[in-house]
Amino acid sequence: MSGDPGDYYSRQTVVPEIGAAGQAVLARSKVLVIGAGGLGSPLLMYLAGAGVGTLGIVDFDIVEPSNLHRQILHGIDRIDTPKTVSAIRTLSNINPHIDLIRHDEPIGAANAARLVAQYDLVADGSDNFETRDAVHAACRDAGKTLVSAAVQLTNGILTTFKSHEPGDNPCFRCLYPDRPDADVTPSCSAVGVLGPAVGAMGSLQAIEVIKELLGIGPSLSGTLAMYDAFACEIEKCELPRRAGCPACGIAVQPPVTGGNKPTVSTEATG
Ligand SMILES: [Zn+2]
């Protein structure tokens, strides 16, 4: 960590649930963010502002003009710049008192465990099932909490996975037991997304990360939050462990009940 934060966090430490003790916990925390895109932008900016001491950023894309309506880490002067480089330029300007680490590589089954092992908690804002599945598997194996969000068009979903812990904590494959068919699942570029809807979800994701780091309840594990931007509504439904889940495999309760099933596919945008 560089420099003296001085009164940088003075408006945050007065929040009763945080205080000086919580701020110290945040300063010691290491969070890995998957994707410096639409979700990763507000997520990283708020986690940097909150004083999470170490932020790792996984992305291997460069900034393109079509990113800018939602990926607020980046600007027109960053076109063709690696997103990790652009992200660190923005984040170090927001908060110079934290450590920022670039991981310029696609994350998948081959390297997820190595990357996840370096951090306390992971937040996934990636845009495809394979990445989400690999990140979740690595988090579950390593006993790391995963805060996951996805957005498509004007709808978003948000939940927390910590199926490594005792209790009725579902895993990613409890939510998505079947791999989607790549031939019929639309890509984000084909479907589109409302910029501020992604911003809202990335902000909500940052809140859940801070809650998990500080142990502020209730955790979103076991609950699926579904955001409808145009209705200005967040509906929450129970997300129990799935009997016969291909990943956690513990027959506890039947499939998702209570509330609507998610309307956002795993091919949502980042
Ligand atoms: Zn499961």
PDB file of C-alpha atoms and ligand atoms in Angstrom:
ATOM      1  CA  MET A   1       0.000   0.000   0.000  1.00  0.00           C
ATOM      2  CA  SER A   2       1.398   3.402  -0.927  1.00  0.00           C
ATOM      3  CA  GLY A   3       1.166   6.696   0.928  1.00  0.00           C
ATOM      4  CA  ASP A   4      -0.860   7.795   3.919  1.00  0.00           C
ATOM      5  CA  PRO A   5      -4.605   7.546   3.389  1.00  0.00           C
ATOM      6  CA  GLY A   6      -5.169  10.425   5.829  1.00  0.00           C
ATOM      7  CA  ASP A   7      -8.887  11.173   5.975  1.00  0.00           C
ATOM      8  CA  TYR A   8      -9.580   9.390   2.697  1.00  0.00           C
ATOM      9  CA  TYR A   9     -11.989   6.959   4.353  1.00  0.00           C
ATOM     10  CA  SER A  10     -13.535   9.391   6.839  1.00  0.00           C
ATOM     11  CA  ARG A  11     -17.009   9.250   5.268  1.00  0.00           C
ATOM     12  CA  GLN A  12     -16.950   5.486   5.238  1.00  0.00           C
ATOM     13  CA  THR A  13     -15.579   4.742   8.694  1.00  0.00           C
ATOM     14  CA  VAL A  14     -18.469   6.649  10.252  1.00  0.00           C
ATOM     15  CA  VAL A  15     -20.792   3.970   8.895  1.00  0.00           C
ATOM     16  CA  PRO A  16     -21.501   2.027  12.105  1.00  0.00           C
ATOM     17  CA  GLU A  17     -21.075  -1.405  10.518  1.00  0.00           C
ATOM     18  CA  ILE A  18     -17.633  -0.476   9.198  1.00  0.00           C
ATOM     19  CA  GLY A  19     -15.774   1.821  11.596  1.00  0.00           C
ATOM     20  CA  ALA A  20     -12.000   1.883  12.000  1.00  0.00           C
ATOM     21  CA  ALA A  21     -11.901  -1.843  12.679  1.00  0.00           C
ATOM     22  CA  GLY A  22     -13.778  -2.672   9.496  1.00  0.00           C
ATOM     23  CA  GLN A  23     -11.587  -0.314   7.524  1.00  0.00           C
ATOM     24  CA  ALA A  24      -8.532  -2.183   8.791  1.00  0.00           C
ATOM     25  CA  VAL A  25     -10.092  -5.459   7.634  1.00  0.00           C
ATOM     26  CA  LEU A  26     -10.719  -4.011   4.179  1.00  0.00           C
ATOM     27  CA  ALA A  27      -7.110  -2.788   4.021  1.00  0.00           C
ATOM     28  CA  ARG A  28      -5.879  -6.319   4.694  1.00  0.00           C
ATOM     29  CA  SER A  29      -8.261  -7.883   2.168  1.00  0.00           C
ATOM     30  CA  LYS A  30      -7.307  -9.220  -1.240  1.00  0.00           C
ATOM     31  CA  VAL A  31     -10.057  -9.457  -3.862  1.00  0.00           C
ATOM     32  CA  LEU A  32      -9.780 -10.900  -7.362  1.00  0.00           C
ATOM     33  CA  VAL A  33     -12.128  -9.366  -9.937  1.00  0.00           C
ATOM     34  CA  ILE A  34     -12.799 -11.330 -13.116  1.00  0.00           C
ATOM     35  CA  GLY A  35     -13.316  -8.917 -15.980  1.00  0.00           C
ATOM     36  CA  ALA A  36     -12.633  -5.178 -16.238  1.00  0.00           C
ATOM     37  CA  GLY A  37     -15.792  -4.629 -18.269  1.00  0.00           C
ATOM     38  CA  GLY A  38     -19.311  -3.428 -17.563  1.00  0.00           C
ATOM     39  CA  LEU A  39     -19.690  -5.121 -14.187  1.00  0.00           C
ATOM     40  CA  GLY A  40     -16.003  -4.923 -13.311  1.00  0.00           C
ATOM     41  CA  SER A  41     -15.901  -1.160 -13.856  1.00  0.00           C
ATOM     42  CA  PRO A  42     -18.153   0.011 -11.007  1.00  0.00           C
ATOM     43  CA  LEU A  43     -17.166  -3.029  -8.967  1.00  0.00           C
ATOM     44  CA  LEU A  44     -13.476  -2.204  -9.111  1.00  0.00           C
ATOM     45  CA  MET A  45     -14.002   1.537  -8.731  1.00  0.00           C
ATOM     46  CA  TYR A  46     -16.079   1.151  -5.568  1.00  0.00           C
ATOM     47  CA  LEU A  47     -13.820  -1.530  -4.080  1.00  0.00           C
ATOM     48  CA  ALA A  48     -10.834   0.728  -4.733  1.00  0.00           C
ATOM     49  CA  GLY A  49     -12.635   3.652  -3.174  1.00  0.00           C
ATOM     50  CA  ALA A  50     -13.632   1.492  -0.202  1.00  0.00           C
ATOM     51  CA  GLY A  51      -9.977   0.732   0.444  1.00  0.00           C
ATOM     52  CA  VAL A  52      -9.789  -2.982  -0.318  1.00  0.00           C
ATOM     53  CA  GLY A  53      -6.028  -3.279   0.105  1.00  0.00           C
ATOM     54  CA  THR A  54      -5.248  -5.504  -2.861  1.00  0.00           C
ATOM     55  CA  LEU A  55      -7.277  -5.764  -6.042  1.00  0.00           C
ATOM     56  CA  GLY A  56      -6.380  -8.284  -8.722  1.00  0.00           C
ATOM     57  CA  ILE A  57      -7.799  -7.669 -12.187  1.00  0.00           C
ATOM     58  CA  VAL A  58      -8.187 -10.475 -14.710  1.00  0.00           C
ATOM     59  CA  ASP A  59      -8.763  -9.438 -18.321  1.00  0.00           C
ATOM     60  CA  PHE A  60      -7.008  -9.992 -21.623  1.00  0.00           C
ATOM     61  CA  ASP A  61      -9.095  -7.743 -23.886  1.00  0.00           C
ATOM     62  CA  ILE A  62      -8.284  -4.313 -25.208  1.00  0.00           C
ATOM     63  CA  VAL A  63     -10.625  -1.322 -24.965  1.00  0.00           C
ATOM     64  CA  GLU A  64     -12.959  -0.943 -27.957  1.00  0.00           C
ATOM     65  CA  PRO A  65     -15.396   1.872 -28.794  1.00  0.00           C
ATOM     66  CA  SER A  66     -18.415  -0.408 -28.243  1.00  0.00           C
ATOM     67  CA  ASN A  67     -17.296  -0.954 -24.628  1.00  0.00           C
ATOM     68  CA  LEU A  68     -17.534   2.659 -23.560  1.00  0.00           C
ATOM     69  CA  HIS A  69     -21.290   3.047 -23.023  1.00  0.00           C
ATOM     70  CA  ARG A  70     -21.069   0.763 -19.993  1.00  0.00           C
ATOM     71  CA  GLN A  71     -17.421   0.126 -19.112  1.00  0.00           C
ATOM     72  CA  ILE A  72     -16.821   3.341 -17.192  1.00  0.00           C
ATOM     73  CA  LEU A  73     -13.277   2.449 -16.168  1.00  0.00           C
ATOM     74  CA  HIS A  74     -12.248   3.283 -19.712  1.00  0.00           C
ATOM     75  CA  GLY A  75     -12.474   6.312 -21.974  1.00  0.00           C
ATOM     76  CA  ILE A  76     -11.992   7.279 -25.581  1.00  0.00           C
ATOM     77  CA  ASP A  77      -8.290   7.896 -24.953  1.00  0.00           C
ATOM     78  CA  ARG A  78      -7.868   4.241 -23.970  1.00  0.00           C
ATOM     79  CA  ILE A  79      -8.973   2.669 -27.275  1.00  0.00           C
ATOM     80  CA  ASP A  80      -6.696  -0.289 -28.110  1.00  0.00           C
ATOM     81  CA  THR A  81      -5.202  -0.170 -24.587  1.00  0.00           C
ATOM     82  CA  PRO A  82      -5.295  -3.406 -22.564  1.00  0.00           C
ATOM     83  CA  LYS A  83      -8.226  -3.171 -20.180  1.00  0.00           C
ATOM     84  CA  THR A  84      -6.049  -4.064 -17.204  1.00  0.00           C
ATOM     85  CA  VAL A  85      -3.719  -1.161 -17.998  1.00  0.00           C
ATOM     86  CA  SER A  86      -6.627   1.231 -18.428  1.00  0.00           C
ATOM     87  CA  ALA A  87      -8.259  -0.061 -15.245  1.00  0.00           C
ATOM     88  CA  ILE A  88      -5.147   0.468 -13.150  1.00  0.00           C
ATOM     89  CA  ARG A  89      -4.724   3.968 -14.564  1.00  0.00           C
ATOM     90  CA  THR A  90      -8.263   4.862 -13.457  1.00  0.00           C
ATOM     91  CA  LEU A  91      -8.177   3.035 -10.138  1.00  0.00           C
ATOM     92  CA  SER A  92      -4.817   4.416  -9.023  1.00  0.00           C
ATOM     93  CA  ASN A  93      -6.226   7.878  -9.647  1.00  0.00           C
ATOM     94  CA  ILE A  94      -9.261   7.092  -7.468  1.00  0.00           C
ATOM     95  CA  ASN A  95      -7.191   5.580  -4.662  1.00  0.00           C
ATOM     96  CA  PRO A  96      -3.365   5.617  -4.651  1.00  0.00           C
ATOM     97  CA  HIS A  97      -3.269   3.856  -1.278  1.00  0.00           C
ATOM     98  CA  ILE A  98      -4.012   0.319  -2.494  1.00  0.00           C
ATOM     99  CA  ASP A  99      -2.174  -2.355  -4.453  1.00  0.00           C
ATOM    100  CA  LEU A 100      -3.414  -3.148  -7.952  1.00  0.00           C
ATOM    101  CA  ILE A 101      -2.314  -6.303  -9.728  1.00  0.00           C
ATOM    102  CA  ARG A 102      -2.775  -7.080 -13.435  1.00  0.00           C
ATOM    103  CA  HIS A 103      -3.509 -10.576 -14.649  1.00  0.00           C
ATOM    104  CA  ASP A 104      -3.423 -10.278 -18.434  1.00  0.00           C
ATOM    105  CA  GLU A 105      -4.614 -13.759 -19.227  1.00  0.00           C
ATOM    106  CA  PRO A 106      -7.864 -15.531 -19.959  1.00  0.00           C
ATOM    107  CA  ILE A 107      -8.957 -17.388 -16.852  1.00  0.00           C
ATOM    108  CA  GLY A 108     -10.061 -20.990 -17.185  1.00  0.00           C
ATOM    109  CA  ALA A 109      -9.657 -24.445 -15.728  1.00  0.00           C
ATOM    110  CA  ALA A 110      -5.898 -24.406 -16.373  1.00  0.00           C
ATOM    111  CA  ASN A 111      -5.049 -21.326 -14.312  1.00  0.00           C
ATOM    112  CA  ALA A 112      -8.065 -20.469 -12.149  1.00  0.00           C
ATOM    113  CA  ALA A 113      -6.741 -22.310  -9.098  1.00  0.00           C
ATOM    114  CA  ARG A 114      -3.394 -20.474  -9.271  1.00  0.00           C
ATOM    115  CA  LEU A 115      -5.070 -17.068  -9.549  1.00  0.00           C
ATOM    116  CA  VAL A 116      -7.766 -17.698  -6.940  1.00  0.00           C
ATOM    117  CA  ALA A 117      -5.208 -18.959  -4.415  1.00  0.00           C
ATOM    118  CA  GLN A 118      -3.635 -15.500  -4.213  1.00  0.00           C
ATOM    119  CA  TYR A 119      -6.807 -13.812  -2.944  1.00  0.00           C
ATOM    120  CA  ASP A 120      -9.302 -13.924  -0.072  1.00  0.00           C
ATOM    121  CA  LEU A 121     -12.465 -13.531  -2.149  1.00  0.00           C
ATOM    122  CA  VAL A 122     -13.407 -13.525  -5.833  1.00  0.00           C
ATOM    123  CA  ALA A 123     -15.964 -11.403  -7.704  1.00  0.00           C
ATOM    124  CA  ASP A 124     -16.959 -12.627 -11.147  1.00  0.00           C
ATOM    125  CA  GLY A 125     -18.168 -10.245 -13.834  1.00  0.00           C
ATOM    126  CA  SER A 126     -17.212 -12.409 -16.799  1.00  0.00           C
ATOM    127  CA  ASP A 127     -19.430 -13.000 -19.804  1.00  0.00           C
ATOM    128  CA  ASN A 128     -19.584 -16.727 -20.469  1.00  0.00           C
ATOM    129  CA  PHE A 129     -20.511 -20.008 -18.828  1.00  0.00           C
ATOM    130  CA  GLU A 130     -17.149 -21.729 -19.201  1.00  0.00           C
ATOM    131  CA  THR A 131     -15.305 -18.955 -17.375  1.00  0.00           C
ATOM    132  CA  ARG A 132     -17.926 -18.750 -14.643  1.00  0.00           C
ATOM    133  CA  ASP A 133     -17.883 -22.501 -14.155  1.00  0.00           C
ATOM    134  CA  ALA A 134     -14.071 -22.661 -13.985  1.00  0.00           C
ATOM    135  CA  VAL A 135     -13.860 -19.733 -11.563  1.00  0.00           C
ATOM    136  CA  HIS A 136     -16.544 -21.229  -9.346  1.00  0.00           C
ATOM    137  CA  ALA A 137     -14.866 -24.646  -9.297  1.00  0.00           C
ATOM    138  CA  ALA A 138     -11.545 -23.076  -8.299  1.00  0.00           C
ATOM    139  CA  CYS A 139     -13.213 -21.020  -5.559  1.00  0.00           C
ATOM    140  CA  ARG A 140     -15.078 -24.029  -4.213  1.00  0.00           C
ATOM    141  CA  ASP A 141     -11.912 -26.171  -4.189  1.00  0.00           C
ATOM    142  CA  ALA A 142      -9.933 -23.405  -2.473  1.00  0.00           C
ATOM    143  CA  GLY A 143     -12.676 -22.539   0.018  1.00  0.00           C
ATOM    144  CA  LYS A 144     -13.014 -18.975  -1.291  1.00  0.00           C
ATOM    145  CA  THR A 145     -16.281 -17.049  -1.384  1.00  0.00           C
ATOM    146  CA  LEU A 146     -17.449 -16.020  -4.866  1.00  0.00           C
ATOM    147  CA  VAL A 147     -19.758 -13.054  -5.496  1.00  0.00           C
ATOM    148  CA  SER A 148     -21.275 -13.430  -8.950  1.00  0.00           C
ATOM    149  CA  ALA A 149     -23.351 -11.094 -11.118  1.00  0.00           C
ATOM    150  CA  ALA A 150     -24.614 -11.143 -14.687  1.00  0.00           C
ATOM    151  CA  VAL A 151     -26.608  -8.759 -16.864  1.00  0.00           C
ATOM    152  CA  GLN A 152     -28.476  -9.054 -20.132  1.00  0.00           C
ATOM    153  CA  LEU A 153     -30.527  -6.323 -21.782  1.00  0.00           C
ATOM    154  CA  THR A 154     -32.162  -4.624 -18.779  1.00  0.00           C
ATOM    155  CA  ASN A 155     -32.142  -7.530 -16.310  1.00  0.00           C
ATOM    156  CA  GLY A 156     -29.495  -8.659 -13.897  1.00  0.00           C
ATOM    157  CA  ILE A 157     -28.898 -11.388 -11.352  1.00  0.00           C
ATOM    158  CA  LEU A 158     -26.667 -11.433  -8.297  1.00  0.00           C
ATOM    159  CA  THR A 159     -25.780 -14.063  -5.745  1.00  0.00           C
ATOM    160  CA  THR A 160     -22.951 -15.320  -3.545  1.00  0.00           C
ATOM    161  CA  PHE A 161     -21.524 -18.819  -3.638  1.00  0.00           C
ATOM    162  CA  LYS A 162     -19.804 -20.388  -0.658  1.00  0.00           C
ATOM    163  CA  SER A 163     -20.771 -24.032  -0.883  1.00  0.00           C
ATOM    164  CA  HIS A 164     -17.476 -24.942   0.810  1.00  0.00           C
ATOM    165  CA  GLU A 165     -19.002 -23.756   4.077  1.00  0.00           C
ATOM    166  CA  PRO A 166     -21.355 -25.864   6.220  1.00  0.00           C
ATOM    167  CA  GLY A 167     -25.061 -25.296   5.853  1.00  0.00           C
ATOM    168  CA  ASP A 168     -27.411 -24.914   2.941  1.00  0.00           C
ATOM    169  CA  ASN A 169     -25.059 -22.977   0.673  1.00  0.00           C
ATOM    170  CA  PRO A 170     -25.758 -23.800  -2.990  1.00  0.00           C
ATOM    171  CA  CYS A 171     -23.091 -23.771  -5.681  1.00  0.00           C
ATOM    172  CA  PHE A 172     -22.992 -22.390  -9.209  1.00  0.00           C
ATOM    173  CA  ARG A 173     -24.051 -25.724 -10.668  1.00  0.00           C
ATOM    174  CA  CYS A 174     -27.054 -25.852  -8.342  1.00  0.00           C
ATOM    175  CA  LEU A 175     -28.188 -22.772 -10.276  1.00  0.00           C
ATOM    176  CA  TYR A 176     -27.005 -24.016 -13.680  1.00  0.00           C
ATOM    177  CA  PRO A 177     -26.860 -27.839 -13.583  1.00  0.00           C
ATOM    178  CA  ASP A 178     -26.737 -28.110 -17.372  1.00  0.00           C
ATOM    179  CA  ARG A 179     -24.168 -26.499 -19.613  1.00  0.00           C
ATOM    180  CA  PRO A 180     -25.903 -24.159 -22.072  1.00  0.00           C
ATOM    181  CA  ASP A 181     -25.801 -24.998 -25.747  1.00  0.00           C
ATOM    182  CA  ALA A 182     -23.321 -22.559 -27.282  1.00  0.00           C
ATOM    183  CA  ASP A 183     -25.169 -22.729 -30.587  1.00  0.00           C
ATOM    184  CA  VAL A 184     -28.416 -21.402 -29.147  1.00  0.00           C
ATOM    185  CA  THR A 185     -27.170 -19.137 -26.376  1.00  0.00           C
ATOM    186  CA  PRO A 186     -26.989 -15.540 -27.576  1.00  0.00           C
ATOM    187  CA  SER A 187     -23.801 -13.566 -27.077  1.00  0.00           C
ATOM    188  CA  CYS A 188     -23.879 -10.207 -25.329  1.00  0.00           C
ATOM    189  CA  SER A 189     -22.917  -8.457 -28.554  1.00  0.00           C
ATOM    190  CA  ALA A 190     -25.959  -9.962 -30.243  1.00  0.00           C
ATOM    191  CA  VAL A 191     -28.407  -9.248 -27.419  1.00  0.00           C
ATOM    192  CA  GLY A 192     -27.241  -5.891 -26.090  1.00  0.00           C
ATOM    193  CA  VAL A 193     -27.324  -4.348 -22.661  1.00  0.00           C
ATOM    194  CA  LEU A 194     -28.367  -1.118 -20.969  1.00  0.00           C
ATOM    195  CA  GLY A 195     -25.275   0.600 -19.600  1.00  0.00           C
ATOM    196  CA  PRO A 196     -26.691   1.865 -16.299  1.00  0.00           C
ATOM    197  CA  ALA A 197     -28.320  -1.522 -15.636  1.00  0.00           C
ATOM    198  CA  VAL A 198     -24.832  -3.043 -15.696  1.00  0.00           C
ATOM    199  CA  GLY A 199     -23.655  -0.199 -13.484  1.00  0.00           C
ATOM    200  CA  ALA A 200     -26.377  -0.917 -10.942  1.00  0.00           C
ATOM    201  CA  MET A 201     -25.472  -4.602 -10.832  1.00  0.00           C
ATOM    202  CA  GLY A 202     -21.743  -3.902 -10.504  1.00  0.00           C
ATOM    203  CA  SER A 203     -22.494  -1.539  -7.618  1.00  0.00           C
ATOM    204  CA  LEU A 204     -24.697  -4.126  -5.907  1.00  0.00           C
ATOM    205  CA  GLN A 205     -21.918  -6.658  -6.412  1.00  0.00           C
ATOM    206  CA  ALA A 206     -19.408  -4.323  -4.731  1.00  0.00           C
ATOM    207  CA  ILE A 207     -21.737  -4.026  -1.734  1.00  0.00           C
ATOM    208  CA  GLU A 208     -21.950  -7.813  -1.394  1.00  0.00           C
ATOM    209  CA  VAL A 209     -18.148  -8.089  -1.586  1.00  0.00           C
ATOM    210  CA  ILE A 210     -17.758  -5.534   1.225  1.00  0.00           C
ATOM    211  CA  LYS A 211     -20.424  -7.345   3.268  1.00  0.00           C
ATOM    212  CA  GLU A 212     -18.657 -10.683   2.878  1.00  0.00           C
ATOM    213  CA  LEU A 213     -15.248  -9.240   3.747  1.00  0.00           C
ATOM    214  CA  LEU A 214     -16.617  -7.615   6.896  1.00  0.00           C
ATOM    215  CA  GLY A 215     -19.070 -10.356   7.846  1.00  0.00           C
ATOM    216  CA  ILE A 216     -22.040  -8.034   7.594  1.00  0.00           C
ATOM    217  CA  GLY A 217     -25.185 -10.110   7.152  1.00  0.00           C
ATOM    218  CA  PRO A 218     -27.336 -11.434   5.768  1.00  0.00           C
ATOM    219  CA  SER A 219     -25.165 -13.073   3.149  1.00  0.00           C
ATOM    220  CA  LEU A 220     -26.657 -13.477  -0.294  1.00  0.00           C
ATOM    221  CA  SER A 221     -25.590 -17.131  -0.316  1.00  0.00           C
ATOM    222  CA  GLY A 222     -28.738 -19.179  -0.860  1.00  0.00           C
ATOM    223  CA  THR A 223     -30.592 -16.220  -2.334  1.00  0.00           C
ATOM    224  CA  LEU A 224     -30.840 -15.088  -5.950  1.00  0.00           C
ATOM    225  CA  ALA A 225     -31.438 -11.355  -6.413  1.00  0.00           C
ATOM    226  CA  MET A 226     -33.026 -10.450  -9.745  1.00  0.00           C
ATOM    227  CA  TYR A 227     -33.007  -6.848 -10.942  1.00  0.00           C
ATOM    228  CA  ASP A 228     -35.429  -5.435 -13.506  1.00  0.00           C
ATOM    229  CA  ALA A 229     -34.115  -2.031 -14.520  1.00  0.00           C
ATOM    230  CA  PHE A 230     -37.209  -0.705 -16.274  1.00  0.00           C
ATOM    231  CA  ALA A 231     -39.526  -1.888 -13.491  1.00  0.00           C
ATOM    232  CA  CYS A 232     -37.071  -0.522 -10.904  1.00  0.00           C
ATOM    233  CA  GLU A 233     -37.511  -3.730  -8.937  1.00  0.00           C
ATOM    234  CA  ILE A 234     -35.273  -6.212  -7.193  1.00  0.00           C
ATOM    235  CA  GLU A 235     -36.926  -9.557  -6.505  1.00  0.00           C
ATOM    236  CA  LYS A 236     -35.225 -12.107  -4.312  1.00  0.00           C
ATOM    237  CA  CYS A 237     -35.919 -15.828  -4.410  1.00  0.00           C
ATOM    238  CA  GLU A 238     -34.554 -18.716  -2.411  1.00  0.00           C
ATOM    239  CA  LEU A 239     -31.743 -20.620  -4.098  1.00  0.00           C
ATOM    240  CA  PRO A 240     -31.424 -23.920  -2.252  1.00  0.00           C
ATOM    241  CA  ARG A 241     -28.936 -26.678  -2.886  1.00  0.00           C
ATOM    242  CA  ARG A 242     -30.054 -28.831  -5.793  1.00  0.00           C
ATOM    243  CA  ALA A 243     -30.561 -32.529  -5.296  1.00  0.00           C
ATOM    244  CA  GLY A 244     -28.131 -34.384  -7.510  1.00  0.00           C
ATOM    245  CA  CYS A 245     -26.121 -31.255  -8.318  1.00  0.00           C
ATOM    246  CA  PRO A 246     -23.213 -32.211 -10.622  1.00  0.00           C
ATOM    247  CA  ALA A 247     -20.779 -30.168  -8.521  1.00  0.00           C
ATOM    248  CA  CYS A 248     -21.731 -30.221  -4.848  1.00  0.00           C
ATOM    249  CA  GLY A 249     -23.789 -33.400  -5.232  1.00  0.00           C
ATOM    250  CA  ILE A 250     -25.548 -33.245  -1.916  1.00  0.00           C
ATOM    251  CA  ALA A 251     -29.192 -34.226  -1.971  1.00  0.00           C
ATOM    252  CA  VAL A 252     -30.663 -31.669   0.384  1.00  0.00           C
ATOM    253  CA  GLN A 253     -33.609 -30.017  -1.315  1.00  0.00           C
ATOM    254  CA  PRO A 254     -35.413 -30.125  -4.649  1.00  0.00           C
ATOM    255  CA  PRO A 255     -34.576 -27.677  -7.463  1.00  0.00           C
ATOM    256  CA  VAL A 256     -35.159 -23.914  -7.294  1.00  0.00           C
ATOM    257  CA  THR A 257     -38.538 -22.996  -5.862  1.00  0.00           C
ATOM    258  CA  GLY A 258     -40.229 -19.861  -4.628  1.00  0.00           C
ATOM    259  CA  GLY A 259     -40.157 -16.977  -7.051  1.00  0.00           C
ATOM    260  CA  ASN A 260     -39.349 -16.790 -10.710  1.00  0.00           C
ATOM    261  CA  LYS A 261     -36.450 -18.535 -12.282  1.00  0.00           C
ATOM    262  CA  PRO A 262     -33.680 -16.217 -13.498  1.00  0.00           C
ATOM    263  CA  THR A 263     -34.270 -14.625 -16.855  1.00  0.00           C
ATOM    264  CA  VAL A 264     -30.599 -13.891 -17.449  1.00  0.00           C
ATOM    265  CA  SER A 265     -28.519 -16.494 -19.213  1.00  0.00           C
ATOM    266  CA  THR A 266     -24.923 -17.264 -18.330  1.00  0.00           C
ATOM    267  CA  GLU A 267     -23.908 -15.524 -21.543  1.00  0.00           C
ATOM    268  CA  ALA A 268     -24.661 -12.149 -20.018  1.00  0.00           C
ATOM    269  CA  THR A 269     -22.400  -9.244 -20.635  1.00  0.00           C
ATOM    270  CA  GLY A 270     -19.419  -7.945 -18.751  1.00  0.00           C
TER     271      GLY A 270
HETATM  272 ZN    ZN B   1     -24.362 -27.548  -6.287  1.00  0.00          ZN
END
